[in-house]
Amino acid sequence: MKKANAIRSEFIQFFVDRGHTFVRSSSLLPIGDPTLLFTNAGMNQFKDVFLGTGTRPYKRATNSQKVLRVSGKHNDLDEVGRDTYHHTFFEMLGNWSFGDYYKREAIQWAWELLTEVWGLPIDRLYATVHHTDDEAAALWRELTPLPAERIMRFGDKENFWEMGETGPCGPCSEIHYDLGPEACDKGHVPGHRCGVNGGCGRYVELWNLVFIQYNRKADGTLEELPAKHVDTGMGFERIVAILQGKKSNYDTDLFTPIIEEILTLTGAGLEREEERVAVRVVADHIRALTFAISDGVLPANEGRGYVLRRILRRAARFARNLGAKEPLLHRLVPVVVREMGEAYPEIKEQAEHCSRVILAEEEAFGRTLDKGLALFADLSRNLRAEGKKIIPGAEAFKLYDTYGFPLDLTELMAAEEGLVVERDEFNRLMEAQRARARAGSQFGGDETNVHWEIVSSGTHSQFVGYEQLQTTTELRMIGTDDEYFRLVFAVTPFYAAGGGQVGDTGLIRVEVTPGSFVEFPVVDTQREQDKIVHLVAKRADFPRRAVSYTLLVDEARRKMTAANHTATHLLQAALRRLLGAHVQQAGSLVAPDRLRFDFNHYQRVDEDQLRQVEREVNQQIFAALPVRAEETDYQTALNRGALAFFGEKYGDRVRTLAVGDYSFELCGGTHVRNTAEIMAFRIITEGSVATGVRRIEAVTGWGALQMAAEERELLKELSALLQTEPAQLTEKVRALLATEAKLKKDLDAIARKAALAEGEELFAAVQEIGGHYYLVAKMTTASMDLMRETVDRFKDKYRSGVILLGAAQDDKVNFVAGVTKDLTAKLQAGNLVKQVAAITGGGGGGRPELAQAGGKNVDKLDEALREGERLIRTGLEG
């Protein structure tokens, strides 16, 4: 049986032999494309070429692209695992032509690979073309032995590709494979007829050949493109299943090692369909998690991180269904790395980081899941007590959105309790969430409504800011919006924001007429596709025609920014030396007044480690290391040991930055020429940003010296205030803290004694109903601990009873309720405090036997306690 890794290699080598350049898969995190949550197609990294805003040094390309899809047709997350062929993460094999070969070669090579190299039976292959594409249909007849009835024409829905409402587009030709009559999964559907694009599992799409030959104009009409492109994509998992003779993608060697490990770790089997679904979910999702986290995506509460968290929690829940008592997913990462690390070395490099992030999330979700189960138990108990049998859709959605419970799990638990879920409201809330997620997901240009005007022709946006901070140039384009003129020049020394570094500011000096000048402040510099855009506030009209335009960067600001950028490189190198090679940049800000560096690490960097890092960076500054920049090709830079971070977008030509022999990275930012220019480095703060991501903020130069001066003044003030020398401050503060702790302990003992005495007095007011005792009272102490202790003493003294205590302090109200176990069928402490707290504008809850709550309206305390007594008496009398 041909192995998956061999199939991938054969595809790539086939096209390399035909003049294609192998291009590394881009990150799952789309760089420079805010319109996508995740990379969802092989063509994403070439989008700028198709749009005409970018170029490549090659005309032909091939690769296997990592793809993550969690929405859209057949990609709903909650459906993955329920069949044998849909996935969240998968690979897309592809080959591209950028204005080089076209339909003939694309069709000929696809057929050659499928039938001659891989030996697929011709009688199982079908080709589809757009109903207007006579050229493609004729080529299929000419180049292949396919009979006319297996070259089929379809409309726009099936065979026309568009990037958006406007822009590049064209017909496509698909190759389909007949899996045989037994693969049809719609035989029970009345009127179903098996066929290509018939909607059943028999005929599967293998390969889509897109021919980008038109431009869709704003009025909807099509015009021929001057250069025609080819964009193809073939699902790797699907072709592997076919070549390995498997009915299910999960039976291929892409998944079987993972599945075997799941079964070993859980002791589960594959006899029941519920087990098979759970195993498929976990196997699919651990691949998605491993690759996404390795590419820099981290679980979070919004955006990409929220999607990743949903995937992880769904996998963790299904792992529990398989019997996993402890976190399981992180133990599967080594299997994914072992099987796929050769093709994607970035997951090898990030394996430990990935495992740690997943483990932390699993542990957190375990606690969340337990809370969700407790919430469901309370919800079902309350509904039954009220004689209701329908779980509101909003409650089911809360379980889904907050606690990771998919609807089917909630419905299953509901059925066990004799309840049903109100689906319509749940679906409405789910669709609203999906609509929010889809916002901004369509490809388009800059969101700002900018009107562009071409002033002069010629090349533009040549950056010369590494060598000079002033230049005289020509204005090429001017854009206007509500706030700014957006200016594009032929040449510019202004650095456009990128790589974490802020954009330059400065001046544009316009010589309107000979000897007559007007100056315009540049407030920011940005990159918009291939343009370096200088933002000038619209205070006066900007001259379209002038004798000259002189661009002057704010030199002092640039120097401070450069110092912070070089210091960021030193910081990263120091962290990697001290903490380990897993440290990788997860985000940064390089500004003139400070730097911020986010990096992968699993625990707090303690004070001793921070001191070591700070000392290490300053040593490199004082060593006056030379800083050297050089441009080279990407692979040469990697071979020389340059640090490149997967998830960053690098071109074929890259800029390397060496700081002595201490740091060597790929970087396009601006830097000092010698580390001595940084002067000094001081860490301000270190903290957590997200699971597995830490943040260090620091200052350099005069900012570091100013920080030292402020600290010196602070020490002087504290010394004067505490009447001691700076060297004795620590000892003095320790003594004060010890005295404070002793006084607090004494006060707590007095308060506890008073509360116990007050409790004994309150017990004199205990009342009896039918052999049960109850007490409703207002205490003078508002300490929850002391109130709970009073409740415990009541329950020890009265073996069958209910107690409700309330107390007010400042602008806060506290309630504690206790119910002995024999009475929880009549009264529950959680429900009791929730109802009385609501009167005071608060809320709370807890267990049936013990609960607490808080409120805001102190004036309503007496009323709340009266209502509490009424509820208790009603419950005991009932």
CSV table of C-alpha atoms in Angstrom, one decimal, residues 510-769:
chain,number,residue,atom,x,y,z
A,510,VAL,CA,6.3,71.0,-1.0
A,511,GLU,CA,7.9,73.5,-3.2
A,512,VAL,CA,4.7,74.8,-4.8
A,513,THR,CA,6.5,77.4,-7.0
A,514,PRO,CA,10.2,78.1,-7.2
A,515,GLY,CA,11.3,79.3,-3.7
A,516,SER,CA,7.8,79.0,-2.2
A,517,PHE,CA,7.4,76.1,0.3
A,518,VAL,CA,4.5,74.6,2.3
A,519,GLU,CA,5.0,71.9,4.9
A,520,PHE,CA,2.6,69.1,5.8
A,521,PRO,CA,3.1,66.9,8.9
A,522,VAL,CA,3.0,63.2,8.2
A,523,VAL,CA,1.1,61.6,11.1
A,524,ASP,CA,1.5,58.0,10.2
A,525,THR,CA,2.9,55.7,7.4
A,526,GLN,CA,1.1,52.6,6.4
A,527,ARG,CA,1.3,49.8,3.8
A,528,GLU,CA,-1.7,49.2,1.7
A,529,GLN,CA,-1.0,46.2,-0.6
A,530,ASP,CA,2.0,47.4,-2.7
A,531,LYS,CA,1.8,51.0,-1.7
A,532,ILE,CA,3.6,52.9,1.1
A,533,VAL,CA,1.0,55.4,2.1
A,534,HIS,CA,1.8,58.7,4.0
A,535,LEU,CA,-1.1,60.0,6.0
A,536,VAL,CA,-1.5,63.8,6.1
A,537,ALA,CA,-4.4,65.5,8.0
A,538,LYS,CA,-6.8,67.3,5.8
A,539,ARG,CA,-6.3,70.9,7.0
A,540,ALA,CA,-5.5,72.3,3.6
A,541,ASP,CA,-5.6,71.0,0.1
A,542,PHE,CA,-2.5,69.1,-0.9
A,543,PRO,CA,-0.9,70.3,-4.1
A,544,ARG,CA,-1.1,67.7,-6.9
A,545,ARG,CA,1.5,69.6,-9.0
A,546,ALA,CA,4.6,71.2,-7.6
A,547,VAL,CA,8.3,71.9,-8.3
A,548,SER,CA,9.4,69.3,-5.8
A,549,TYR,CA,8.3,67.1,-2.9
A,550,THR,CA,10.9,66.6,-0.1
A,551,LEU,CA,10.2,63.9,2.4
A,552,LEU,CA,11.8,64.3,5.9
A,553,VAL,CA,11.5,61.6,8.5
A,554,ASP,CA,11.4,62.6,12.2
A,555,GLU,CA,15.0,61.6,12.9
A,556,ALA,CA,14.8,61.6,16.7
A,557,ARG,CA,11.7,59.5,16.7
A,558,ARG,CA,13.1,57.0,14.2
A,559,LYS,CA,16.3,56.6,16.3
A,560,MET,CA,14.3,55.8,19.4
A,561,THR,CA,12.2,53.3,17.5
A,562,ALA,CA,15.3,51.7,16.0
A,563,ALA,CA,16.8,51.4,19.4
A,564,ASN,CA,13.7,49.6,20.7
A,565,HIS,CA,13.6,47.3,17.7
A,566,THR,CA,17.2,46.2,18.0
A,567,ALA,CA,16.6,45.8,21.8
A,568,THR,CA,13.6,43.5,21.0
A,569,HIS,CA,16.0,41.2,19.0
A,570,LEU,CA,18.3,41.1,22.0
A,571,LEU,CA,15.5,40.4,24.4
A,572,GLN,CA,14.3,37.5,22.3
A,573,ALA,CA,17.8,36.0,22.1
A,574,ALA,CA,18.2,36.4,25.8
A,575,LEU,CA,14.9,34.7,26.5
A,576,ARG,CA,15.7,31.8,24.2
A,577,ARG,CA,19.0,31.3,25.9
A,578,LEU,CA,17.5,31.4,29.4
A,579,LEU,CA,14.1,29.8,29.0
A,580,GLY,CA,14.6,27.5,26.0
A,581,ALA,CA,14.3,27.4,22.2
A,582,HIS,CA,10.5,27.1,22.5
A,583,VAL,CA,10.4,30.8,23.0
A,584,GLN,CA,9.0,32.3,19.9
A,585,GLN,CA,7.6,35.7,19.1
A,586,ALA,CA,3.8,35.8,19.3
A,587,GLY,CA,3.4,39.5,18.8
A,588,SER,CA,5.2,42.8,19.3
A,589,LEU,CA,5.0,46.5,19.4
A,590,VAL,CA,8.0,48.6,18.6
A,591,ALA,CA,7.4,52.3,19.3
A,592,PRO,CA,9.7,55.3,20.0
A,593,ASP,CA,8.8,55.3,23.7
A,594,ARG,CA,8.6,51.6,24.6
A,595,LEU,CA,8.7,48.1,23.3
A,596,ARG,CA,6.3,45.2,24.0
A,597,PHE,CA,7.2,41.6,23.3
A,598,ASP,CA,4.8,38.7,23.4
A,599,PHE,CA,6.3,35.2,23.4
A,600,ASN,CA,5.4,31.5,23.9
A,601,HIS,CA,6.1,30.3,27.4
A,602,TYR,CA,4.1,28.3,29.8
A,603,GLN,CA,4.7,29.9,33.2
A,604,ARG,CA,5.5,33.2,34.8
A,605,VAL,CA,9.0,34.5,34.3
A,606,ASP,CA,10.1,35.0,37.9
A,607,GLU,CA,11.9,38.1,39.2
A,608,ASP,CA,15.3,36.3,39.3
A,609,GLN,CA,14.9,35.3,35.6
A,610,LEU,CA,13.8,38.8,34.6
A,611,ARG,CA,16.9,40.2,36.3
A,612,GLN,CA,19.1,37.7,34.4
A,613,VAL,CA,17.4,38.7,31.1
A,614,GLU,CA,17.8,42.4,31.8
A,615,ARG,CA,21.5,41.9,32.7
A,616,GLU,CA,22.1,39.8,29.6
A,617,VAL,CA,20.6,42.4,27.3
A,618,ASN,CA,22.5,45.2,28.9
A,619,GLN,CA,25.7,43.3,28.5
A,620,GLN,CA,25.2,43.1,24.8
A,621,ILE,CA,24.5,46.8,24.7
A,622,PHE,CA,27.6,47.7,26.6
A,623,ALA,CA,29.6,45.3,24.4
A,624,ALA,CA,28.9,47.7,21.5
A,625,LEU,CA,28.1,44.9,19.1
A,626,PRO,CA,27.9,45.8,15.4
A,627,VAL,CA,24.4,45.5,13.8
A,628,ARG,CA,24.6,44.2,10.2
A,629,ALA,CA,21.7,44.0,7.7
A,630,GLU,CA,22.0,41.9,4.5
A,631,GLU,CA,19.6,40.9,1.7
A,632,THR,CA,19.6,37.3,0.5
A,633,ASP,CA,17.3,34.6,-0.6
A,634,TYR,CA,15.1,32.9,1.9
A,635,GLN,CA,16.6,29.5,1.8
A,636,THR,CA,20.1,30.8,2.1
A,637,ALA,CA,19.2,32.8,5.2
A,638,LEU,CA,17.7,29.7,6.8
A,639,ASN,CA,20.8,27.6,5.9
A,640,ARG,CA,22.9,30.2,7.6
A,641,GLY,CA,20.9,29.9,10.8
A,642,ALA,CA,18.6,32.9,10.6
A,643,LEU,CA,15.7,32.8,13.0
A,644,ALA,CA,12.5,32.7,11.0
A,645,PHE,CA,9.1,32.4,12.7
A,646,PHE,CA,6.4,30.3,11.1
A,647,GLY,CA,3.4,32.4,10.7
A,648,GLU,CA,5.4,35.4,9.4
A,649,LYS,CA,5.1,36.1,5.7
A,650,TYR,CA,8.4,36.1,4.0
A,651,GLY,CA,9.2,36.7,0.3
A,652,ASP,CA,11.8,34.9,-1.8
A,653,ARG,CA,14.2,37.7,-1.0
A,654,VAL,CA,14.6,38.5,2.7
A,655,ARG,CA,16.6,40.9,4.9
A,656,THR,CA,18.6,39.3,7.6
A,657,LEU,CA,19.8,41.2,10.7
A,658,ALA,CA,22.8,40.1,12.7
A,659,VAL,CA,23.6,41.6,16.1
A,660,GLY,CA,27.2,40.6,16.6
A,661,ASP,CA,27.2,36.8,17.0
A,662,TYR,CA,24.4,37.1,19.6
A,663,SER,CA,21.3,37.4,17.4
A,664,PHE,CA,20.5,36.5,13.8
A,665,GLU,CA,17.0,37.0,12.5
A,666,LEU,CA,14.9,37.8,9.4
A,667,CYS,CA,13.6,41.3,9.8
A,668,GLY,CA,12.5,44.2,7.6
A,669,GLY,CA,12.4,46.8,10.3
A,670,THR,CA,14.8,49.7,11.1
A,671,HIS,CA,17.7,49.3,13.6
A,672,VAL,CA,20.6,51.0,15.2
A,673,ARG,CA,24.1,50.4,13.6
A,674,ASN,CA,25.7,49.5,17.0
A,675,THR,CA,24.1,48.2,20.2
A,676,ALA,CA,25.8,51.0,22.1
A,677,GLU,CA,23.3,53.4,20.6
A,678,ILE,CA,20.6,51.7,22.7
A,679,MET,CA,22.3,53.0,25.8
A,680,ALA,CA,20.4,51.0,28.4
A,681,PHE,CA,17.5,48.5,28.7
A,682,ARG,CA,15.0,48.2,31.6
A,683,ILE,CA,12.0,45.7,31.9
A,684,ILE,CA,8.9,47.4,33.2
A,685,THR,CA,6.4,44.5,33.5
A,686,GLU,CA,6.0,40.8,32.7
A,687,GLY,CA,2.6,39.1,32.6
A,688,SER,CA,0.2,36.8,30.9
A,689,VAL,CA,-1.6,37.6,27.7
A,690,ALA,CA,-3.3,34.3,26.9
A,691,THR,CA,-2.8,30.6,27.6
A,692,GLY,CA,0.9,29.9,26.9
A,693,VAL,CA,1.7,33.5,26.0
A,694,ARG,CA,3.7,35.9,28.2
A,695,ARG,CA,4.3,39.6,27.6
A,696,ILE,CA,7.3,41.8,28.5
A,697,GLU,CA,7.2,45.5,28.3
A,698,ALA,CA,10.4,47.5,28.4
A,699,VAL,CA,12.1,50.8,27.7
A,700,THR,CA,15.5,51.8,26.4
A,701,GLY,CA,17.8,54.8,26.1
A,702,TRP,CA,16.6,57.9,27.9
A,703,GLY,CA,13.4,56.1,28.9
A,704,ALA,CA,15.5,53.5,30.9
A,705,LEU,CA,17.5,56.3,32.5
A,706,GLN,CA,14.3,58.2,33.4
A,707,MET,CA,12.9,55.1,35.0
A,708,ALA,CA,16.1,54.7,37.1
A,709,ALA,CA,15.8,58.4,38.2
A,710,GLU,CA,12.1,58.0,39.2
A,711,GLU,CA,13.0,54.9,41.2
A,712,ARG,CA,15.7,56.8,43.0
A,713,GLU,CA,13.3,59.5,43.9
A,714,LEU,CA,10.7,57.0,45.1
A,715,LEU,CA,13.3,55.4,47.4
A,716,LYS,CA,14.1,58.8,48.9
A,717,GLU,CA,10.5,59.5,49.6
A,718,LEU,CA,9.9,56.1,51.2
A,719,SER,CA,13.0,56.5,53.3
A,720,ALA,CA,11.8,59.9,54.6
A,721,LEU,CA,8.3,58.6,55.2
A,722,LEU,CA,9.5,55.5,57.1
A,723,GLN,CA,12.3,57.4,58.8
A,724,THR,CA,15.0,55.0,57.8
A,725,GLU,CA,17.9,54.7,55.4
A,726,PRO,CA,17.3,53.2,51.8
A,727,ALA,CA,19.4,50.1,52.7
A,728,GLN,CA,17.1,49.4,55.7
A,729,LEU,CA,13.8,49.9,53.8
A,730,THR,CA,13.2,46.1,53.2
A,731,GLU,CA,13.7,45.3,56.9
A,732,LYS,CA,11.5,48.2,58.0
A,733,VAL,CA,8.6,47.2,55.7
A,734,ARG,CA,8.8,43.5,56.8
A,735,ALA,CA,8.5,44.6,60.4
A,736,LEU,CA,5.4,46.8,59.6
A,737,LEU,CA,3.8,43.9,57.7
A,738,ALA,CA,4.4,41.6,60.6
A,739,THR,CA,2.8,44.1,63.0
A,740,GLU,CA,-0.2,44.5,60.6
A,741,ALA,CA,-0.7,40.7,60.3
A,742,LYS,CA,-0.7,40.3,64.1
A,743,LEU,CA,-3.2,43.2,64.6
A,744,LYS,CA,-5.4,41.7,61.9
A,745,LYS,CA,-5.3,38.3,63.5
A,746,ASP,CA,-6.3,39.8,66.8
A,747,LEU,CA,-9.2,41.7,65.2
A,748,ASP,CA,-10.4,38.6,63.4
A,749,ALA,CA,-10.4,36.7,66.7
A,750,ILE,CA,-12.4,39.5,68.4
A,751,ALA,CA,-14.9,39.6,65.4
A,752,ARG,CA,-15.3,35.8,65.5
A,753,LYS,CA,-15.9,35.9,69.3
A,754,ALA,CA,-18.5,38.6,68.8
A,755,ALA,CA,-20.2,36.7,65.9
A,756,LEU,CA,-20.4,33.5,68.0
A,757,ALA,CA,-22.0,35.4,70.8
A,758,GLU,CA,-24.4,37.1,68.4
A,759,GLY,CA,-25.2,33.7,66.9
A,760,GLU,CA,-26.1,32.3,70.4
A,761,GLU,CA,-28.4,35.3,70.9
A,762,LEU,CA,-30.1,34.8,67.5
A,763,PHE,CA,-30.7,31.1,68.2
A,764,ALA,CA,-33.1,32.3,70.9
A,765,ALA,CA,-35.4,33.4,68.1
A,766,VAL,CA,-35.5,30.0,66.3
A,767,GLN,CA,-39.1,29.0,65.4
A,768,GLU,CA,-40.7,25.6,64.8
A,769,ILE,CA,-43.1,24.3,62.2
